[in-house]
Coordinates of C-alpha atoms in Angstrom, one line a residue:
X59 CA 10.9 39.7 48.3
X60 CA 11.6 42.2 44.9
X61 CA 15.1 42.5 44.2
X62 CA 15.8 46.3 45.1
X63 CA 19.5 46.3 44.9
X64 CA 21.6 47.1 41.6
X65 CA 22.0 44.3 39.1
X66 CA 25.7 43.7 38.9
X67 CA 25.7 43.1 35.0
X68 CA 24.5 46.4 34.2
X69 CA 27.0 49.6 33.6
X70 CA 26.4 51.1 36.9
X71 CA 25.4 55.2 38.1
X72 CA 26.8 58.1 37.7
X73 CA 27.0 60.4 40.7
X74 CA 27.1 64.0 40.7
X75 CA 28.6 66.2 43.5
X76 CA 26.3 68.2 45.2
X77 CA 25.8 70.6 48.3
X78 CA 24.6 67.6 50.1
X79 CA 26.4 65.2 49.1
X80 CA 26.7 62.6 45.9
X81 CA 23.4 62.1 44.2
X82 CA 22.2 59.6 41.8
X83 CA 21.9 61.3 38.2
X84 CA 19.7 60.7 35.7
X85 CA 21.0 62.0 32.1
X86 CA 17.7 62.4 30.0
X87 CA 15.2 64.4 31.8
X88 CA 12.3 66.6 29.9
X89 CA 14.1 69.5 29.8
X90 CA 16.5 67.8 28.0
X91 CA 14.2 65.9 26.1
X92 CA 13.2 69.5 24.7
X93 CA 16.1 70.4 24.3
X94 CA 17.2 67.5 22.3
X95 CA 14.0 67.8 20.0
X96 CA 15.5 70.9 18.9
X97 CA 18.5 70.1 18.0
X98 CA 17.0 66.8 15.8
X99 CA 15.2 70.1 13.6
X100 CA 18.5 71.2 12.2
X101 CA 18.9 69.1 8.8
X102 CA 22.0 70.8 7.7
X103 CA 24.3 73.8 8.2
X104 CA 26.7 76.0 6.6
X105 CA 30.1 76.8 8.7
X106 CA 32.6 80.0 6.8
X107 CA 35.8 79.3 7.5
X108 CA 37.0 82.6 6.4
X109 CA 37.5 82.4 2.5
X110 CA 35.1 81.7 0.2
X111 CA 36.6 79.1 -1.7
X112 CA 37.0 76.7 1.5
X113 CA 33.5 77.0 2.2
X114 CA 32.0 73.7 3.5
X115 CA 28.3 72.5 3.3
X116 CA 27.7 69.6 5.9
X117 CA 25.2 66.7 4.4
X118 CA 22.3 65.3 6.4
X119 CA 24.4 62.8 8.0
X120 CA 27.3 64.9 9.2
X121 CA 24.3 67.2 10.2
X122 CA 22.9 64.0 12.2
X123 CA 26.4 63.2 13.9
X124 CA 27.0 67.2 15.0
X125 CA 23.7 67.1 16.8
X126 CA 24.3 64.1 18.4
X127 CA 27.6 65.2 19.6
X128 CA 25.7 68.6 20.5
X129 CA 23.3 66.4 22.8
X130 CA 26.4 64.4 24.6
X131 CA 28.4 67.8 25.1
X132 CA 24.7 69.4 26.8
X133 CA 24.1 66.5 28.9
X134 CA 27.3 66.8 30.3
X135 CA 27.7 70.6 30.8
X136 CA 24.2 71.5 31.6
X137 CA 23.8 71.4 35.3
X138 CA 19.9 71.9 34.8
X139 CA 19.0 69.0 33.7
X140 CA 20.0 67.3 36.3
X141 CA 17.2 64.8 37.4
X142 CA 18.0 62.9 40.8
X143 CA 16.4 60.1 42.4
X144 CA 14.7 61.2 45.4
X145 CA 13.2 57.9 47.1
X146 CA 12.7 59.4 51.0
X147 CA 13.4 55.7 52.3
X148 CA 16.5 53.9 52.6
X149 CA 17.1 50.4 53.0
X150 CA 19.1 49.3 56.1
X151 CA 21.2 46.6 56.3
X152 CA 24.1 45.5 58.3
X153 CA 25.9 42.8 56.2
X154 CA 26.9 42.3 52.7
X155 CA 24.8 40.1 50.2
X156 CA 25.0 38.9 46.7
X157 CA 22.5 41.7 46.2
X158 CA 23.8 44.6 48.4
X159 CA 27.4 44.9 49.1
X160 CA 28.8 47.3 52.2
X161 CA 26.7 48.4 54.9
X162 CA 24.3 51.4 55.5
X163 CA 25.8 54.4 57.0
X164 CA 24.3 57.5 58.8
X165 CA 25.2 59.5 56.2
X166 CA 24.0 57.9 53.5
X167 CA 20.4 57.9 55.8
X168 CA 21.1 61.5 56.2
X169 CA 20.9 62.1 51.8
X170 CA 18.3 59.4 51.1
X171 CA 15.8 60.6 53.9
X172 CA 16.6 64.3 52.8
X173 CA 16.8 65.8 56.2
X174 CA 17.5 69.2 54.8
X175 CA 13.9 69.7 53.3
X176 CA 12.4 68.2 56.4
X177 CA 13.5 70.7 58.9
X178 CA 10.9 72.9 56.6
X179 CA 8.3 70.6 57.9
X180 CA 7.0 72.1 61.2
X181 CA 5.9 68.6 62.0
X182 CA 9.6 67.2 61.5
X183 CA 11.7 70.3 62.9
X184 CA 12.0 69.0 66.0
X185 CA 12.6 65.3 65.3
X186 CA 15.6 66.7 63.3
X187 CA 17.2 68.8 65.6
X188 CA 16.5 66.5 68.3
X189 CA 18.4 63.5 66.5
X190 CA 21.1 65.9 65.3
X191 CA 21.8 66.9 69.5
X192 CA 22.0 63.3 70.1
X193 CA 24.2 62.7 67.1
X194 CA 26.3 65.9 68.7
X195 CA 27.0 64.3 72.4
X196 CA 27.4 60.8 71.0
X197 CA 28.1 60.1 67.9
X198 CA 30.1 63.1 66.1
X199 CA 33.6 61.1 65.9
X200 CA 31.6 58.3 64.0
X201 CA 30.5 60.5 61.2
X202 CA 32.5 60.2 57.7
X203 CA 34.0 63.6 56.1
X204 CA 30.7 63.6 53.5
X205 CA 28.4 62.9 56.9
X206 CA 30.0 65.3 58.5
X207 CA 29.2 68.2 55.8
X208 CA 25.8 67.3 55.3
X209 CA 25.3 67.4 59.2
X210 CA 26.4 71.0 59.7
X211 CA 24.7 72.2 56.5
X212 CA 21.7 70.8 57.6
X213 CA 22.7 72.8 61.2
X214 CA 23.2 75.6 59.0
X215 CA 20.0 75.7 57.6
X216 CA 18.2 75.4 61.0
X217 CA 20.2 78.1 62.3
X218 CA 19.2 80.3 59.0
X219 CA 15.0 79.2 59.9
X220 CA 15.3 80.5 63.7
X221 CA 16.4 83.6 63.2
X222 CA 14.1 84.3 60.1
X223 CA 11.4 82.6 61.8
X224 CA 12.1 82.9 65.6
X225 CA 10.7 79.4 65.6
X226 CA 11.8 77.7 69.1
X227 CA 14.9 78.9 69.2
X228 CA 15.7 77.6 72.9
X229 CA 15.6 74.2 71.2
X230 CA 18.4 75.1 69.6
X231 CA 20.8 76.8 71.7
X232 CA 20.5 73.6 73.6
X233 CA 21.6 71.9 70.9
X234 CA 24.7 74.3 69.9
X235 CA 25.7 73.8 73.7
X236 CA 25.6 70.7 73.3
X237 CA 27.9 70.4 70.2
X238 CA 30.5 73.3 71.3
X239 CA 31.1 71.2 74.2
X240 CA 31.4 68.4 72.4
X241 CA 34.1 69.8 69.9
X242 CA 36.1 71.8 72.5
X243 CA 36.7 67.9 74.4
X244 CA 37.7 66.9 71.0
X245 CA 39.9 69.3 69.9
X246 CA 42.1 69.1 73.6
X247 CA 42.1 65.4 73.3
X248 CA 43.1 65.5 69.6
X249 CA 45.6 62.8 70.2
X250 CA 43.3 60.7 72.3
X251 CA 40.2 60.6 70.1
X252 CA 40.0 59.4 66.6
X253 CA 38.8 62.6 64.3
X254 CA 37.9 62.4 60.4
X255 CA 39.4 65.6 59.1
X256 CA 42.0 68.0 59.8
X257 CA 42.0 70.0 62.8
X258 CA 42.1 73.0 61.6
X259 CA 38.7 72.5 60.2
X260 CA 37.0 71.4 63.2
X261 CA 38.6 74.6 64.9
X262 CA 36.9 76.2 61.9
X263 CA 33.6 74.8 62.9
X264 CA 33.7 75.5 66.8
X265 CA 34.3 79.1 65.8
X266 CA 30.7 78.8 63.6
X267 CA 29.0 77.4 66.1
X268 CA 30.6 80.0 68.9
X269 CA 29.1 82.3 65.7
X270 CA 25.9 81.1 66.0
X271 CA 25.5 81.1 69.7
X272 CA 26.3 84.7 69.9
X273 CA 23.8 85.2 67.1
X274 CA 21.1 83.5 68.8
X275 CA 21.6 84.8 72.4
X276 CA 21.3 88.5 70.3
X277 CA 17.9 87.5 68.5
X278 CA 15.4 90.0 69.3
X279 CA 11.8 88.3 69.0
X280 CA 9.3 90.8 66.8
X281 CA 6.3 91.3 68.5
X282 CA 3.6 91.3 66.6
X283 CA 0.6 93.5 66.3
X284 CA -3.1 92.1 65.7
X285 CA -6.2 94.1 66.4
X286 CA -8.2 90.5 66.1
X287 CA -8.5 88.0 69.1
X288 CA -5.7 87.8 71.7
X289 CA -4.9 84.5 74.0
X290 CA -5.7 86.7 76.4
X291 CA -9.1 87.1 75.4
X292 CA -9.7 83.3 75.4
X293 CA -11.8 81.7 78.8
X294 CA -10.0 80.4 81.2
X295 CA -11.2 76.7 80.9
X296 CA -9.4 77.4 77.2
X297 CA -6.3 78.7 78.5
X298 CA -6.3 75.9 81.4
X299 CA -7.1 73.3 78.4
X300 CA -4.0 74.5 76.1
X301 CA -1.4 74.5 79.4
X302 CA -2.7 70.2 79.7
X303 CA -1.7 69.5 76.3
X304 CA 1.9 70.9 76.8
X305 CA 3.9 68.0 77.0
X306 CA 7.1 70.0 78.4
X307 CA 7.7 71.9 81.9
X308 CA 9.2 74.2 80.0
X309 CA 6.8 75.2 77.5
X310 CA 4.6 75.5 80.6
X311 CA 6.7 78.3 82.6
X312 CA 7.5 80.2 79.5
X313 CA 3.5 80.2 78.4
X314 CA 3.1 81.8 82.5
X315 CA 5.2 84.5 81.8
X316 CA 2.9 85.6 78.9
X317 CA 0.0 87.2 81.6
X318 CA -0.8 87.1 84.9
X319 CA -3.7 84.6 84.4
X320 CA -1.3 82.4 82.7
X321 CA 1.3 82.0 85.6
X322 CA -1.9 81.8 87.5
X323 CA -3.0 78.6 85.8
X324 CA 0.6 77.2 85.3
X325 CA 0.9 77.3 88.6
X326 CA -1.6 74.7 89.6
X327 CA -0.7 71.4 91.3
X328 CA -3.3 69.3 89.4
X329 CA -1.1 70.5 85.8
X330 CA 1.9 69.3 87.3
X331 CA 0.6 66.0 88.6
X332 CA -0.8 64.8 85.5
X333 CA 2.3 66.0 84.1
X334 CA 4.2 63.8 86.1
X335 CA 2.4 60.8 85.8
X336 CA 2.4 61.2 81.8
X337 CA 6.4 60.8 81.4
X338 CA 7.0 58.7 84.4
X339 CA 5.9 56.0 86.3
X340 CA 4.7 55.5 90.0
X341 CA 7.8 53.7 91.3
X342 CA 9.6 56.5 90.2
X343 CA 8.0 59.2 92.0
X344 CA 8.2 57.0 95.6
X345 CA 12.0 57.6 95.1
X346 CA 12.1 61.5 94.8
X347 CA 9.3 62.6 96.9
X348 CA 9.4 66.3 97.6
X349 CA 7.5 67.8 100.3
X350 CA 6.3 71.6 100.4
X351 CA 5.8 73.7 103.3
X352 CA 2.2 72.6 103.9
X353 CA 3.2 68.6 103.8
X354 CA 1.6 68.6 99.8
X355 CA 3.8 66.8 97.5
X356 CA 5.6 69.7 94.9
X357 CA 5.0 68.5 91.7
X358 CA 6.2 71.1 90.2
X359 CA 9.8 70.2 92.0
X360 CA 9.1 66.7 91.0
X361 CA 8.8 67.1 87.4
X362 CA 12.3 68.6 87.4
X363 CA 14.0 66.3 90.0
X364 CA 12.7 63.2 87.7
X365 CA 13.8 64.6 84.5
X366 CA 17.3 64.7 85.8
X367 CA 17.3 61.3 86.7
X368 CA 15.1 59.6 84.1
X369 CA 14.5 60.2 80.0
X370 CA 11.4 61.5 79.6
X371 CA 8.5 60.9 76.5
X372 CA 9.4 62.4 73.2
X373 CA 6.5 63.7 71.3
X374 CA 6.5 64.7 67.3
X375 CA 4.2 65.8 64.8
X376 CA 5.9 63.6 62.3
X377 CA 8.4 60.7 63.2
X378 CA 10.6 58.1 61.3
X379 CA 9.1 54.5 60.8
X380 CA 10.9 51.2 60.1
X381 CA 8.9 48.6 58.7
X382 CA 10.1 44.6 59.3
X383 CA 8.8 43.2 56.5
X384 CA 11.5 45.0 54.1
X385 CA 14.1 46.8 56.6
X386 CA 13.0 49.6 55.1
X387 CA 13.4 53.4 57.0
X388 CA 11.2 56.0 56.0
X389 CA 9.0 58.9 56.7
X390 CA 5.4 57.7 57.7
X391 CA 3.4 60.0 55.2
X392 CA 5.7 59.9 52.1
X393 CA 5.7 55.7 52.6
X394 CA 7.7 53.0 50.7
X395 CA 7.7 50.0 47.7
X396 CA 5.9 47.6 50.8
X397 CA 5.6 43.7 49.7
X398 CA 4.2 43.1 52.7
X399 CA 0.2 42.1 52.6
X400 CA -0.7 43.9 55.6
X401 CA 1.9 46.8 55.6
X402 CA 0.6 48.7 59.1
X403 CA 1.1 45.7 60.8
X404 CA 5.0 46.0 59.8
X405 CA 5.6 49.4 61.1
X406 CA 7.2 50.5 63.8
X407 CA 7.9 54.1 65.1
X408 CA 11.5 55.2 65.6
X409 CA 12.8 57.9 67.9
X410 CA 15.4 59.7 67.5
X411 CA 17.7 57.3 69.2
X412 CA 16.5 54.8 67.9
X413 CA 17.4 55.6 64.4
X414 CA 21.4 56.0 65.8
X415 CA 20.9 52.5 67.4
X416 CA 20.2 51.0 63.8
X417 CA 23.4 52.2 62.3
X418 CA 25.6 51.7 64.9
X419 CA 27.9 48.8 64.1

């Protein structure tokens, strides 16, 4: 196993504050490097100090020691040259080594796996907002005052993309129900729950998120005009094929409102069955059988009535992966520094809460 933590005998990081948190900084990046090359061109300099007599002409050396103080002062005033160290995996642990000292927190998980550029990912959105609604009903209170900044930026952001994009936005007014109810429990019971932060603030951030759900309820989608091919226009064994690979009951009413031929084909028992039998399992349906007019089984009912009562399968274009070989979380296509000889035999998918369960302590 490499040793991936900091060697104690070196002079440590410097961290610089940022919208998201502390980052690592790096001081010479090549912009600076550029910029430093020009500064080594000056040889020498002549400075007036206002009379003639006390004019001063700087050899090569003092020349050589005002650049070099030139370089310090622009590597710590120039913001651009920031360079930060952007691994997209983070190593969990839950005890303290000779190599690692403290423990892995969720916010720390929340900078190093740079949720805030993956809600840009269409194949990610919804893992994000889906771990960030858990995080919401569960896990608020556990969140320290940087955790809690990054999460409702990151919340911020998302908000910002639905209403530009008008991207499945019912996805996340269930989430911002979730979280006002969450913070108007907290803020009654004030005295009864433990909260990091003022109260004032968190009154500040209901009335955001009370802000936002009135935003969203008043989002107008744009329709959009094409002359070219409609969904409409496709065949019906097309249409029928599209409504079976909808993993949600709600997808599929909201799709039947679209046409007529739509509700007609999300309408049909055999959708609904297979639907059923995908997200749960036969014992399950033997307990909540539902019964239409005609003595058929409603599987339309039954869908709903199980969903109530049981979680149902959670499917993502893009999900987190832990691999056991180096406790090691990341994002399955950016990857990690693996050891491991075989390193798909290591991995293992995590769901949303999943990745709560790992840093809960």
């Amino acid at each position: 196993m490499p040793f991936l933590g900091q060697d104690w005998r070196s002079p440590g990081w410097r961290w610089v504050k940022t919208e998201d948190g502390w980052k690592r900084f790096e001081p010479f990046s090549p912009a600076l490097e550029d910029r430093n090359s020009q500064l080594n061109d000056i040889s020498h300099t002549v400075i007036l100090t206002g009379n003639d007599e006390d004019e001063e002409i700087y050899t090569t050396e003092d020349c050589e020691f005002a650049a070099k103080k030139r370089k310090k002062d622009h590597c710590r005033n120039n913001t651009n040259s920031q360079c930060f160290y952007r691994e997209n995996w983070i190593y969990v642990h839950k005890e303290s080594t000779r190599e690692r000292h403290g423990y892995c927190t969720l916010g720390e998980a929340f900078n190093r796996l740079d949720f805030s550029s993956a809600i840009q990912d269409i194949r990610r959105f919804n893992y994000v907002v889906k771990l960030l609604q858990l995080i919401a009903k569960s896990q608020l209170t556990s969140l320290s005052g940087a955790a809690q900044k990054n999460y409702f930026n990151i919340l911020d952001k998302i908000v910002r993309k639905v209403m530009e994009d008008q991207y499945n936005p019912r996805l996340i007014k269930d989430l911002l129900q979730d979280l006002s109810s969450t913070l108007c429990k907290l803020i009654r019971g004030v005295g009864k729950s433990v909260l990091v932060g003022n109260i004032n603030i968190w009154i500040c951030r209901l009335e955001t998120v009370l802000l936002w759900q009135q935003q969203l309820k008043n989002l107008q989608m744009n329709k959009q005009v094409n002359n070219g091919l409609t969904l409409s226009d496709l065949p019906l064994h097309m249409l029928s094929n599209i409504l079976h690979r909808l993993s949600d009951g709600w997808d599929i009413i909201t799709l039947g409102q679209v046409t007529p031929t739509l509700y007609m084909l999300s309408e049909d028992r055999q959708l609904w069955k297979k639907l059923c039998q995908y997200h749960f399992a036969e014992k399950q349906f033997c307990r909540h059988l539902i019964l239409s007019e005609k003595g058929h089984i409603d599987w339309k009912l039954m869908y709903f009535a199980l969903q109530k009562c049981y979680p149902i399968k959670e499917q993502y274009g893009d999900t987190l992966h832990f691999c056991r070989h180096c406790s090691i979380l990341f994002w399955k296509d950016t990857g990690h520094p693996c050891t491991a000889s075989d390193p798909n035999t290591c991995l293992m998918p995590v769901s949303p809460q999943h990745f709560i369960d790992l840093f809960k302590f």
